[in-house]
Coordinates of C-alpha atoms and ligand atoms in Angstrom, one line a residue:
M115 CA -24.2 -12.2 20.2
K116 CA -22.1 -14.9 18.6
W117 CA -23.7 -17.6 20.8
I118 CA -26.9 -17.1 19.0
F119 CA -25.3 -18.5 15.8
R120 CA -23.4 -21.3 17.5
K121 CA -24.3 -24.7 16.3
Y122 CA -25.8 -26.9 19.1
E123 CA -23.5 -29.7 20.3
F124 CA -24.7 -32.0 23.0
H125 CA -22.6 -32.1 26.2
F126 CA -23.3 -32.5 29.9
K127 CA -23.8 -28.8 30.4
S128 CA -26.8 -29.0 28.0
F129 CA -28.7 -30.7 30.9
L130 CA -27.9 -27.9 33.2
V131 CA -29.5 -25.5 30.7
F132 CA -32.4 -27.9 30.0
I133 CA -33.4 -28.3 33.6
P134 CA -34.6 -24.7 34.1
I135 CA -36.5 -25.0 30.8
L136 CA -38.2 -28.2 32.1
L137 CA -38.9 -26.5 35.5
S138 CA -40.5 -23.5 33.7
Q139 CA -42.7 -25.9 31.8
I140 CA -43.8 -27.5 35.1
L141 CA -44.4 -24.0 36.4
V142 CA -46.6 -23.2 33.4
G143 CA -48.5 -26.4 34.2
G144 CA -48.9 -25.3 37.8
V145 CA -50.1 -21.8 36.7
V146 CA -52.6 -23.3 34.3
Y147 CA -53.9 -25.7 37.0
Y148 CA -54.2 -23.1 39.8
T149 CA -55.8 -20.5 37.5
G150 CA -58.7 -22.9 36.7
G151 CA -57.5 -25.1 33.9
T152 CA -56.9 -24.9 30.1
K153 CA -60.1 -22.9 29.5
V154 CA -58.2 -19.7 30.4
V155 CA -55.4 -18.3 28.2
Y156 CA -52.5 -19.4 30.3
P157 CA -51.6 -22.6 28.3
H158 CA -50.1 -20.2 25.7
F159 CA -47.3 -19.5 28.2
M160 CA -46.0 -23.0 27.3
Y161 CA -44.8 -21.6 23.9
L162 CA -42.1 -19.6 25.7
P163 CA -40.0 -22.6 27.1
I164 CA -40.6 -24.5 23.8
I165 CA -39.3 -21.6 21.7
I166 CA -36.3 -21.0 24.0
S167 CA -35.4 -24.7 24.0
A168 CA -35.7 -25.0 20.2
F169 CA -33.6 -21.9 19.7
I170 CA -30.9 -23.1 22.0
F171 CA -30.9 -26.8 21.2
E172 CA -32.4 -26.8 17.7
Y173 CA -35.3 -28.8 16.4
R174 CA -34.9 -32.2 18.0
V175 CA -34.8 -31.0 21.6
G176 CA -37.4 -28.3 20.5
L177 CA -39.7 -31.2 19.6
L178 CA -39.0 -33.0 22.8
T179 CA -39.8 -29.8 24.9
A180 CA -43.0 -29.4 22.8
L181 CA -44.1 -33.0 23.6
I182 CA -43.3 -32.5 27.3
G183 CA -45.3 -29.3 27.2
G184 CA -48.2 -31.0 25.4
F185 CA -48.1 -33.8 28.0
I186 CA -48.1 -31.4 31.0
L187 CA -51.1 -29.6 29.6
G188 CA -52.5 -32.8 28.1
P189 CA -54.6 -35.8 29.4
F190 CA -54.3 -35.0 33.1
M191 CA -54.9 -31.3 32.9
P192 CA -58.6 -30.4 33.5
L193 CA -60.4 -27.9 31.2
D194 CA -62.1 -26.5 34.2
V195 CA -60.6 -27.4 37.6
E196 CA -63.5 -26.0 39.7
Q197 CA -66.2 -28.0 37.9
G198 CA -63.9 -31.0 37.4
I199 CA -64.3 -31.0 33.6
M200 CA -61.5 -32.8 31.7
Q201 CA -60.4 -31.8 28.2
Q202 CA -61.4 -33.7 25.2
M203 CA -58.6 -35.7 23.7
N204 CA -58.5 -33.9 20.3
N205 CA -58.2 -30.7 22.3
W206 CA -54.9 -31.5 23.9
I207 CA -53.6 -33.5 21.0
I208 CA -54.1 -30.5 18.6
R209 CA -52.5 -28.3 21.2
T210 CA -49.5 -30.7 21.4
G211 CA -49.4 -30.6 17.6
F212 CA -49.1 -26.8 17.6
F213 CA -46.4 -27.0 20.3
C214 CA -44.5 -29.5 18.1
A215 CA -44.9 -27.3 15.0
V216 CA -43.6 -24.2 16.8
G217 CA -40.7 -26.2 18.4
A218 CA -39.7 -27.8 15.1
L219 CA -40.1 -24.5 13.1
T220 CA -38.1 -22.5 15.6
G221 CA -35.3 -25.2 15.6
I222 CA -35.2 -25.2 11.8
I223 CA -35.1 -21.3 11.6
K224 CA -32.2 -21.5 14.1
R225 CA -30.4 -24.0 11.9
F226 CA -30.8 -21.8 8.9
M227 CA -29.5 -18.8 10.8
V228 CA -26.5 -20.8 11.9
D229 CA -25.8 -22.0 8.4
F230 CA -26.1 -18.6 7.0
Y231 CA -23.8 -17.1 9.6
E232 CA -21.2 -19.9 9.1
R233 CA -21.3 -19.4 5.3
R234 CA -20.9 -15.7 5.8
E235 CA -18.0 -16.3 8.2
D236 CA -16.4 -18.7 5.7
F237 CA -16.7 -16.2 3.0
L238 CA -15.0 -13.6 5.1
T239 CA -12.3 -15.8 6.6
K240 CA -11.7 -18.7 4.3
D241 CA -10.1 -19.1 0.9
P242 CA -12.6 -20.9 -1.3
F243 CA -9.8 -22.5 -3.3
T244 CA -7.9 -24.2 -0.6
G245 CA -10.4 -24.2 2.3
L246 CA -7.7 -22.6 4.4
N247 CA -8.2 -19.5 6.5
N248 CA -7.5 -16.5 4.4
R249 CA -5.1 -13.5 4.7
N250 CA -7.3 -11.5 7.0
T251 CA -7.5 -14.3 9.4
F252 CA -3.7 -14.8 9.2
L253 CA -3.1 -11.2 9.9
Q254 CA -5.5 -11.2 12.9
S255 CA -4.2 -14.4 14.3
L256 CA -0.5 -13.3 13.9
E257 CA -1.3 -9.9 15.3
G258 CA -2.8 -11.6 18.4
D259 CA 0.3 -13.8 18.8
L260 CA 2.7 -10.9 18.4
E261 CA 1.2 -9.4 21.5
I262 CA 1.8 -12.4 23.7
R263 CA 5.0 -14.0 22.2
D264 CA 8.6 -12.9 22.5
S265 CA 9.6 -14.3 19.2
L266 CA 7.9 -15.8 16.1
F267 CA 9.1 -17.4 12.9
I268 CA 7.0 -16.8 9.8
A269 CA 7.2 -18.5 6.5
V270 CA 5.4 -17.9 3.2
L271 CA 5.4 -20.3 0.3
E272 CA 4.7 -19.3 -3.3
L273 CA 3.8 -21.7 -6.0
R274 CA 5.5 -19.9 -8.8
N275 CA 4.2 -21.9 -11.8
Q276 CA 0.5 -21.4 -11.1
D277 CA 0.0 -19.5 -14.4
E278 CA 1.5 -22.3 -16.5
I279 CA -0.6 -24.9 -14.6
I280 CA -3.8 -22.9 -15.1
T281 CA -3.2 -22.1 -18.8
S282 CA -2.3 -25.7 -19.5
F283 CA -4.8 -27.6 -17.4
G284 CA -7.5 -25.1 -16.2
F285 CA -8.7 -23.8 -12.9
D286 CA -10.3 -27.0 -11.6
F287 CA -7.0 -28.8 -12.1
Y288 CA -5.1 -26.0 -10.4
K289 CA -7.4 -26.3 -7.5
K290 CA -6.4 -29.9 -7.0
V291 CA -2.7 -28.9 -7.4
I292 CA -2.8 -26.2 -4.7
Q293 CA -4.8 -28.6 -2.4
A294 CA -2.1 -31.2 -2.9
V295 CA 0.5 -28.5 -2.1
V296 CA -1.4 -27.6 1.1
G297 CA -1.5 -31.3 2.0
K298 CA 2.3 -31.7 1.6
I299 CA 3.0 -28.7 3.7
Q300 CA 0.6 -29.8 6.4
G301 CA 2.3 -33.2 6.3
V302 CA 5.5 -31.5 7.3
V303 CA 4.3 -28.9 9.8
G304 CA 1.7 -31.3 11.4
A305 CA -2.0 -31.0 11.7
D306 CA -1.7 -28.8 14.9
N307 CA -0.1 -26.0 12.9
Q308 CA -2.5 -23.8 11.0
L309 CA -1.8 -23.0 7.3
Y310 CA -3.3 -19.9 5.8
S311 CA -3.9 -18.9 2.2
L312 CA -2.6 -15.4 1.7
R313 CA -3.4 -15.3 -2.0
F314 CA -4.2 -17.6 -4.8
N315 CA -0.7 -19.2 -4.8
L316 CA 0.7 -18.1 -1.4
I317 CA 0.5 -20.3 1.7
G318 CA 1.7 -18.9 5.0
F319 CA 2.3 -20.3 8.5
Y320 CA 4.1 -19.4 11.6
S321 CA 5.5 -20.9 14.8
C322 CA 7.2 -20.1 18.1
S323 CA 10.0 -22.4 17.2
N324 CA 12.4 -22.0 14.2
V325 CA 10.8 -23.0 11.0
S326 CA 14.0 -23.7 9.1
S327 CA 14.0 -27.5 9.3
W328 CA 10.3 -27.5 8.3
V329 CA 11.1 -25.3 5.4
N330 CA 13.9 -27.5 4.2
D331 CA 11.7 -30.6 4.4
I332 CA 8.9 -28.8 2.5
I333 CA 11.3 -27.8 -0.3
N334 CA 12.7 -31.4 -0.4
N335 CA 9.1 -32.7 -0.7
F336 CA 8.7 -30.7 -3.9
K337 CA 11.9 -31.9 -5.6
K338 CA 9.9 -34.6 -7.4
P339 CA 6.7 -34.0 -9.4
I340 CA 3.4 -34.7 -7.7
N341 CA 0.8 -36.7 -9.5
I342 CA -2.6 -35.1 -10.1
D343 CA -5.1 -37.1 -12.1
K344 CA -2.1 -39.2 -13.3
I345 CA -0.4 -36.1 -14.6
P346 CA 3.0 -35.4 -13.1
I347 CA 3.3 -31.7 -12.0
L348 CA 6.5 -30.2 -10.8
C349 CA 5.7 -27.6 -8.3
D350 CA 8.0 -24.6 -8.6
V351 CA 8.0 -23.4 -5.0
L352 CA 9.8 -20.6 -3.2
I353 CA 9.8 -19.8 0.5
G354 CA 10.4 -16.5 2.2
I355 CA 11.2 -16.5 6.0
I356 CA 11.0 -13.6 8.3
N357 CA 11.5 -13.4 12.1
F358 CA 9.7 -11.4 14.8
P359 CA 10.9 -9.1 16.4
E360 CA 14.2 -8.6 14.5
D361 CA 12.6 -8.1 11.0
G362 CA 9.3 -6.4 11.7
S363 CA 6.9 -5.5 14.5
S364 CA 3.4 -5.7 12.9
A365 CA 1.7 -8.6 11.1
L366 CA 1.4 -6.7 7.9
E367 CA 5.0 -5.7 7.9
L368 CA 6.1 -9.3 8.5
V369 CA 3.9 -10.6 5.7
Q370 CA 5.2 -8.0 3.3
G371 CA 8.7 -8.8 4.4
S372 CA 8.3 -12.5 3.7
I373 CA 6.9 -11.8 0.2
L374 CA 9.9 -9.5 -0.4
A375 CA 12.2 -12.4 0.7
I376 CA 10.4 -14.6 -2.0
N377 CA 11.0 -11.9 -4.6
E378 CA 14.7 -11.8 -3.6
G379 CA 14.8 -15.5 -4.0
K380 CA 13.4 -15.2 -7.5
K381 CA 16.1 -12.8 -8.4
N382 CA 18.9 -14.9 -6.9
L383 CA 17.4 -18.3 -7.8
N384 CA 17.2 -19.4 -4.2
Q385 CA 14.3 -21.5 -3.1
I386 CA 14.6 -20.5 0.5
T387 CA 15.3 -16.9 1.3
K388 CA 15.5 -15.3 4.7
F389 CA 14.3 -11.7 4.8
S390 CA 17.1 -9.1 4.9
K391 CA 17.0 -5.4 5.5
K392 CA 18.4 -4.9 2.0
G393 CA 15.2 -6.4 0.7
K394 CA 13.3 -4.1 2.9
K395 CA 15.1 -1.1 1.4
E396 CA 14.1 -2.3 -2.1
F397 CA 10.6 -2.7 -1.0
T398 CA 10.3 0.8 0.2
K399 CA 11.7 1.9 -3.1
A400 CA 9.3 -0.2 -5.1
N401 CA 6.7 1.7 -3.1
L402 CA 8.2 4.9 -4.5
I403 CA 6.4 4.3 -7.8
N404 CA 3.4 5.9 -6.2
Q405 CA 5.4 9.0 -5.6
I406 CA 6.8 9.4 -9.1
D407 CA 4.3 12.0 -10.2
H408 CA 5.1 14.2 -7.2
A409 CA 8.8 13.6 -7.7
L410 CA 8.7 14.8 -11.3
E411 CA 6.7 17.9 -10.4
S412 CA 8.7 18.8 -7.4
G413 CA 12.1 18.5 -9.1
E414 CA 13.3 15.6 -7.0
I415 CA 13.9 13.7 -10.2
D416 CA 16.4 15.1 -12.6
F417 CA 19.3 13.9 -14.8
F418 CA 22.9 13.4 -14.3
Y419 CA 25.0 13.6 -17.5
Q420 CA 28.0 11.5 -18.4
P421 CA 30.2 12.5 -21.4
I422 CA 30.9 10.4 -24.4
I423 CA 34.2 11.4 -26.1
N424 CA 35.7 10.8 -29.5
A425 CA 38.4 8.1 -29.2
K426 CA 40.7 9.9 -31.7
D427 CA 40.7 13.5 -30.6
V428 CA 39.2 12.9 -27.1
K429 CA 36.7 15.7 -27.6
P430 CA 33.2 15.3 -26.1
V431 CA 30.6 14.4 -28.8
A432 CA 27.6 13.6 -26.6
I433 CA 26.4 13.4 -23.0
E434 CA 24.1 10.6 -21.8
A435 CA 21.2 11.6 -19.6
L436 CA 21.0 9.2 -16.6
I437 CA 18.0 9.7 -14.5
R438 CA 18.5 10.5 -10.8
W439 CA 16.0 10.7 -7.9
Q440 CA 17.1 12.8 -5.0
H441 CA 14.5 11.5 -2.5
P442 CA 14.0 13.6 0.7
K443 CA 13.9 10.4 2.8
Y444 CA 16.1 7.8 1.0
G445 CA 18.7 10.1 -0.5
M446 CA 20.0 9.4 -4.1
I447 CA 18.1 6.6 -5.7
L448 CA 19.6 5.0 -8.8
P449 CA 17.5 4.0 -11.8
N450 CA 18.0 0.3 -11.4
D451 CA 16.1 0.5 -8.1
Y452 CA 12.8 1.6 -9.7
I453 CA 12.9 1.6 -13.5
P454 CA 12.2 -2.1 -13.8
A455 CA 9.2 -1.7 -11.6
L456 CA 8.2 1.4 -13.5
E457 CA 8.3 -0.5 -16.7
E458 CA 5.5 -2.7 -15.6
T459 CA 3.2 0.4 -15.3
F460 CA 1.9 3.0 -17.7
L461 CA 4.0 5.5 -15.8
M462 CA 7.1 4.5 -17.7
H463 CA 5.7 6.3 -20.8
E464 CA 5.1 9.5 -18.8
V465 CA 8.6 9.4 -17.5
T466 CA 10.1 8.8 -20.9
C467 CA 8.1 11.7 -22.5
W468 CA 9.1 13.9 -19.6
A469 CA 12.7 12.9 -20.1
I470 CA 12.6 13.7 -23.8
E471 CA 11.0 17.1 -23.2
R472 CA 13.4 18.1 -20.5
N473 CA 16.5 17.0 -22.5
V474 CA 15.3 18.7 -25.7
Q475 CA 15.1 21.9 -23.6
R476 CA 18.6 21.2 -22.3
I477 CA 20.0 20.8 -25.8
S478 CA 18.7 24.4 -26.5
E479 CA 20.2 25.6 -23.2
L480 CA 23.6 24.2 -24.1
K481 CA 23.4 25.8 -27.5
E482 CA 23.1 29.2 -25.7
F483 CA 26.6 28.5 -24.4
D484 CA 27.8 27.5 -27.8
L485 CA 27.9 23.9 -26.8
N486 CA 26.6 22.1 -29.9
I487 CA 26.5 18.7 -28.2
E488 CA 24.3 15.7 -28.6
I489 CA 22.2 14.4 -25.6
T490 CA 21.4 10.7 -25.5
V491 CA 18.2 9.7 -23.7
N492 CA 17.5 6.1 -22.6
I493 CA 14.2 4.8 -23.9
S494 CA 12.6 1.8 -22.3
P495 CA 11.6 -1.3 -24.5
V496 CA 8.0 -0.9 -23.3
D497 CA 7.9 2.6 -24.8
L498 CA 8.7 1.2 -28.2
Q499 CA 5.9 -1.3 -28.0
Q500 CA 3.3 1.5 -27.7
N501 CA 1.6 2.0 -31.0
D502 CA 1.5 5.8 -30.7
F503 CA 5.0 6.3 -29.3
S504 CA 6.5 7.9 -32.4
M505 CA 3.4 10.1 -32.9
K506 CA 3.7 11.3 -29.3
I507 CA 7.3 12.2 -29.8
E508 CA 6.5 14.1 -32.9
K509 CA 3.8 16.1 -31.2
L510 CA 6.0 16.8 -28.2
V511 CA 8.9 18.0 -30.3
R512 CA 6.5 20.2 -32.5
C513 CA 5.2 21.8 -29.3
L514 CA 8.7 22.7 -28.2
K515 CA 9.0 24.8 -31.4
S516 CA 12.8 24.2 -31.6
D517 CA 14.8 22.1 -33.9
P518 CA 17.3 20.3 -31.8
L519 CA 16.4 16.9 -33.2
S520 CA 19.7 16.5 -34.9
N521 CA 21.3 16.7 -31.4
L522 CA 18.9 14.1 -29.9
T523 CA 19.7 10.4 -29.8
F524 CA 17.6 7.6 -28.2
E525 CA 19.4 4.7 -26.6
I526 CA 17.5 1.5 -27.0
T527 CA 18.8 -1.5 -25.2
E528 CA 19.5 -4.6 -27.3
R529 CA 16.9 -6.4 -25.2
G530 CA 14.3 -3.8 -26.3
L531 CA 15.1 -4.5 -29.9
L532 CA 14.9 -8.3 -29.3
S533 CA 11.2 -8.2 -29.0
N534 CA 11.5 -7.8 -32.8
S535 CA 7.9 -6.8 -32.9
K536 CA 6.7 -5.0 -36.0
Q537 CA 5.5 -2.2 -33.6
T538 CA 9.0 -1.7 -32.2
L539 CA 10.6 -1.6 -35.6
Q540 CA 7.9 0.8 -37.0
N541 CA 8.5 3.2 -34.1
I542 CA 12.2 3.2 -34.6
I543 CA 11.8 3.8 -38.3
S544 CA 9.4 6.7 -37.7
I545 CA 11.7 8.2 -35.0
K546 CA 14.7 8.0 -37.3
E547 CA 12.7 9.8 -40.0
M548 CA 12.2 12.6 -37.6
G549 CA 15.9 13.1 -37.4
V550 CA 16.5 11.5 -34.0
G551 CA 19.6 9.4 -33.8
I552 CA 19.3 5.7 -32.7
S553 CA 21.9 4.0 -30.6
I554 CA 21.7 0.4 -29.5
D555 CA 22.7 0.1 -25.8
D556 CA 24.2 -2.9 -23.9
F557 CA 25.1 -4.4 -27.3
G558 CA 26.2 -8.0 -26.9
T559 CA 23.7 -8.9 -24.2
G560 CA 20.8 -9.6 -26.6
N561 CA 20.2 -11.6 -29.7
T562 CA 20.0 -9.0 -32.5
T563 CA 20.5 -10.5 -35.9
I564 CA 22.4 -8.7 -38.5
A565 CA 19.2 -8.7 -40.6
T566 CA 17.7 -6.2 -38.1
F567 CA 20.3 -3.6 -39.2
S568 CA 19.1 -3.9 -42.8
K569 CA 15.5 -3.1 -41.6
I570 CA 16.5 -0.1 -39.5
K571 CA 19.3 2.3 -40.0
I572 CA 21.0 2.8 -36.6
D573 CA 23.7 5.3 -35.8
S574 CA 25.7 3.6 -33.2
L575 CA 26.3 0.5 -31.1
K576 CA 27.2 0.7 -27.4
I577 CA 29.3 -2.2 -26.5
D578 CA 28.1 -3.5 -23.2
L579 CA 30.1 -2.4 -20.2
D580 CA 30.7 -6.0 -19.1
F581 CA 32.7 -6.8 -22.2
V582 CA 34.7 -3.6 -21.9
K583 CA 35.4 -3.8 -18.1
D584 CA 37.3 -7.1 -18.2
H585 CA 38.5 -7.3 -21.8
L586 CA 42.1 -7.0 -20.5
E587 CA 42.0 -10.2 -18.6
N588 CA 39.4 -12.0 -20.7
D589 CA 40.7 -12.6 -24.2
S590 CA 37.4 -13.7 -25.6
N591 CA 35.8 -10.4 -24.7
K592 CA 38.7 -8.6 -26.4
K593 CA 38.1 -10.7 -29.6
I594 CA 34.3 -10.0 -29.4
I595 CA 35.0 -6.2 -29.2
R596 CA 37.4 -6.4 -32.1
S597 CA 34.9 -8.3 -34.3
L598 CA 32.0 -6.0 -33.3
V599 CA 34.1 -3.0 -34.3
I600 CA 34.8 -4.6 -37.7
M601 CA 31.2 -5.6 -38.2
A602 CA 29.9 -2.1 -37.3
K603 CA 32.4 -0.3 -39.5
S604 CA 31.4 -2.4 -42.5
L605 CA 27.8 -1.4 -41.9
G606 CA 28.6 2.2 -41.4
I607 CA 27.7 2.1 -37.7
K608 CA 29.7 3.9 -35.1
T609 CA 30.8 2.0 -31.9
I610 CA 30.8 3.3 -28.3
A611 CA 32.6 1.5 -25.4
E612 CA 30.9 2.1 -22.1
G613 CA 32.5 1.2 -18.7
V614 CA 35.9 2.7 -19.5
E615 CA 37.0 2.7 -15.9
T616 CA 40.7 2.8 -15.9
K617 CA 43.7 4.2 -17.9
E618 CA 44.5 0.6 -19.1
I619 CA 41.0 0.0 -20.4
Y620 CA 41.0 3.4 -22.0
E621 CA 44.2 2.8 -23.9
S622 CA 43.4 -0.8 -24.9
I623 CA 39.9 0.1 -26.1
R624 CA 41.3 3.0 -28.2
S625 CA 43.8 0.6 -29.8
L626 CA 40.9 -1.7 -30.8
G627 CA 39.4 1.0 -33.0
V628 CA 36.3 1.8 -31.0
D629 CA 35.0 5.3 -32.2
F630 CA 33.7 6.7 -28.9
L631 CA 34.4 6.2 -25.2
Q632 CA 32.3 6.6 -22.0
G633 CA 33.2 5.7 -18.4
Y634 CA 34.4 6.7 -15.0
Y635 CA 38.0 7.2 -16.3
I636 CA 36.8 10.0 -18.5
A637 CA 34.1 11.4 -16.2
K638 CA 31.5 10.1 -13.8
P639 CA 27.8 11.2 -14.3
M640 CA 27.3 14.7 -13.0
S641 CA 24.6 17.3 -12.6
F642 CA 23.5 19.5 -15.5
T643 CA 25.4 22.6 -14.1
D644 CA 28.6 20.5 -13.6
I645 CA 28.5 18.9 -17.1
K646 CA 27.9 22.4 -18.6
N647 CA 31.1 23.6 -16.8
W648 CA 32.9 20.4 -17.7
L649 CA 32.0 20.8 -21.4
L650 CA 33.0 24.5 -21.4
K651 CA 36.4 23.6 -19.9
Q652 CA 37.0 21.0 -22.6
Q653 CA 36.5 23.6 -25.4
Ligands
C2E98 P1 23.0 2.2 -19.0 O1 22.2 3.0 -20.0 O2 23.8 1.1 -19.5 O3 23.8 3.3 -18.3 C1 25.1 3.1 -17.9 C2 25.2 2.9 -16.5 O4 26.6 2.6 -16.2 C3 24.9 4.1 -15.6 O5 24.4 3.7 -14.4 C4 26.3 4.7 -15.4 O6 26.3 5.5 -14.2 C5 27.1 3.5 -15.3 N1 28.5 3.7 -15.6 C6 29.0 4.7 -16.4 N2 30.3 4.6 -16.5 C7 30.7 3.5 -15.8 C8 31.9 2.8 -15.5 O7 33.1 3.2 -16.0 N3 31.9 1.7 -14.8 C9 30.8 1.3 -14.3 N4 30.8 0.2 -13.5 N5 29.6 1.8 -14.5 C10 29.5 2.9 -15.2 P2 23.0 4.2 -13.9 O8 23.0 5.7 -14.1 O9 22.8 3.7 -12.6 O10 22.0 3.7 -14.9 C11 21.6 2.3 -14.9 C12 20.6 2.0 -16.0 O11 19.4 2.7 -15.8 C13 21.1 2.6 -17.3 O12 22.0 1.7 -17.9 C14 19.8 2.6 -18.1 O13 19.5 1.4 -18.7 C15 18.8 2.9 -17.0 N6 18.4 4.4 -17.1 C16 19.1 5.4 -16.7 N7 18.4 6.6 -17.0 C17 17.3 6.2 -17.6 C18 16.1 6.9 -18.1 O14 16.1 8.1 -18.1 N8 15.1 6.2 -18.7 C19 15.2 4.8 -18.7 N9 14.2 4.1 -19.3 N10 16.2 4.1 -18.2 C20 17.3 4.8 -17.6
CA99 CA1 22.3 3.9 -21.8
CA100 CA1 24.6 0.4 -21.3

């Protein structure tokens, strides 16, 4: 069917098609003559070759065929052969006019159909912004090549600062930037190699030979700003590379892998990143977000608990709830693998509420064993920015009809506090009023000002594990810990050192006057049953 919509291009083969059309016109002429002349209906047969010709060759050749037809049935064709009556001139001229009208009209209709079809094809296969073939075309083309090639090298480039360019200069300007980016890449890979637009700011290409040298040249090309409308724009580009067949077998898998490689590059500040299986693992885990709901319901997600002890009498004072996902396929998944991704979705709030509910129940369960111990729950910074977060907590706790709030503490990272938004502070104040303790986690990694502590009354500061772990070798860290302890004491705030991994750290940290200790040296995180037994043993 596609040939119908093909645009006519003149070449030698056209003659070969035109000859039968011409012959059929002569045949019509013969039929008209031998059936007695134009007085009979047979001249109408001439419309057929004219329409066919116009449809194939469009209106110019359509007109030519019409004129030839008009001539064949024209001045030399009798009206009545038997009686030898010739046609009047206006008769054959008007007929020729009709032929021309049909030829031209058919040709024009054909051109409209072709244009419509091409625009539809463009819409489906081209990116309107860059004019390049789009993602679907890339996948189709790559899939086709995967079937016939032994190896392929795929690269995807991301223009990372597209948002800044759009917000500063607008969409029309960005269009020029991305087109300039395309031009630069095309300049390196050559006009013979197709580029594809996979997304607004993602350009992909592939080749049978290694693309590494191209990729290096492309990156070098973007070291200096490019001038668009006399404005210098520095294009912040990253490239992910992936190879077939080692890193993936389907087009989709390879494209996803190259995007993952770019994301790896973002994390490690590398402009060129080759896909690694480690990235793939993370990718599959990012995919896990979709399974969170099921995991919460089925019990795949639960908590491990790590004790926090008093530095003076080494008695446990609290346990920190650390989320753990025992996945049927991937095994134990640690929070850092999915919590950051989760924080970008509304699901984080659901997980936090679920965590609070579950741990409030566990405080009660521990009480049944005469274990009057605090549980600290990690709260995400995005939770605190929700305007109804404290109300939700209040409702939740009221529903549980127990009063374990004095044994519940929320750990909020210093980064979470950093947002310094009114909403965050208001939520913390309301939570504090409910009787829930507030501990600032990873203290020393953010920019909290002392003024914050006059706005909110916090209970404890957790000195970040990085300071603690190497304070024996790093004298500055030791001094920081010492001054944090003095500052906290003067404000009536307790200090907790996390990351107490060894006996040496343990002893040194105690001597620095830190109130509470947490770390592998004391105990590693363990299941609820294990922590219960551990706590019972300590009594
Ligand atoms: P965090 O709150 O700073 O938790 C401490 C992390 O350090 C835990 O890792 C813990 O297993 C680990 N750790 C404990 N003692 C030591 C030690 O002596 N040495 C070393 N090197 N590490 C130690 P984990 O469980 O992988 O948790 C990582 C982070 O995930 C946590 O950091 C916390 O920010 C987040 N997280 C954990 N559970 C939750 C949760 O329920 N909700 C939210 N929003 N975040 C959570
Ligand atoms: Ca914590
Ligand atoms: Ca921490």
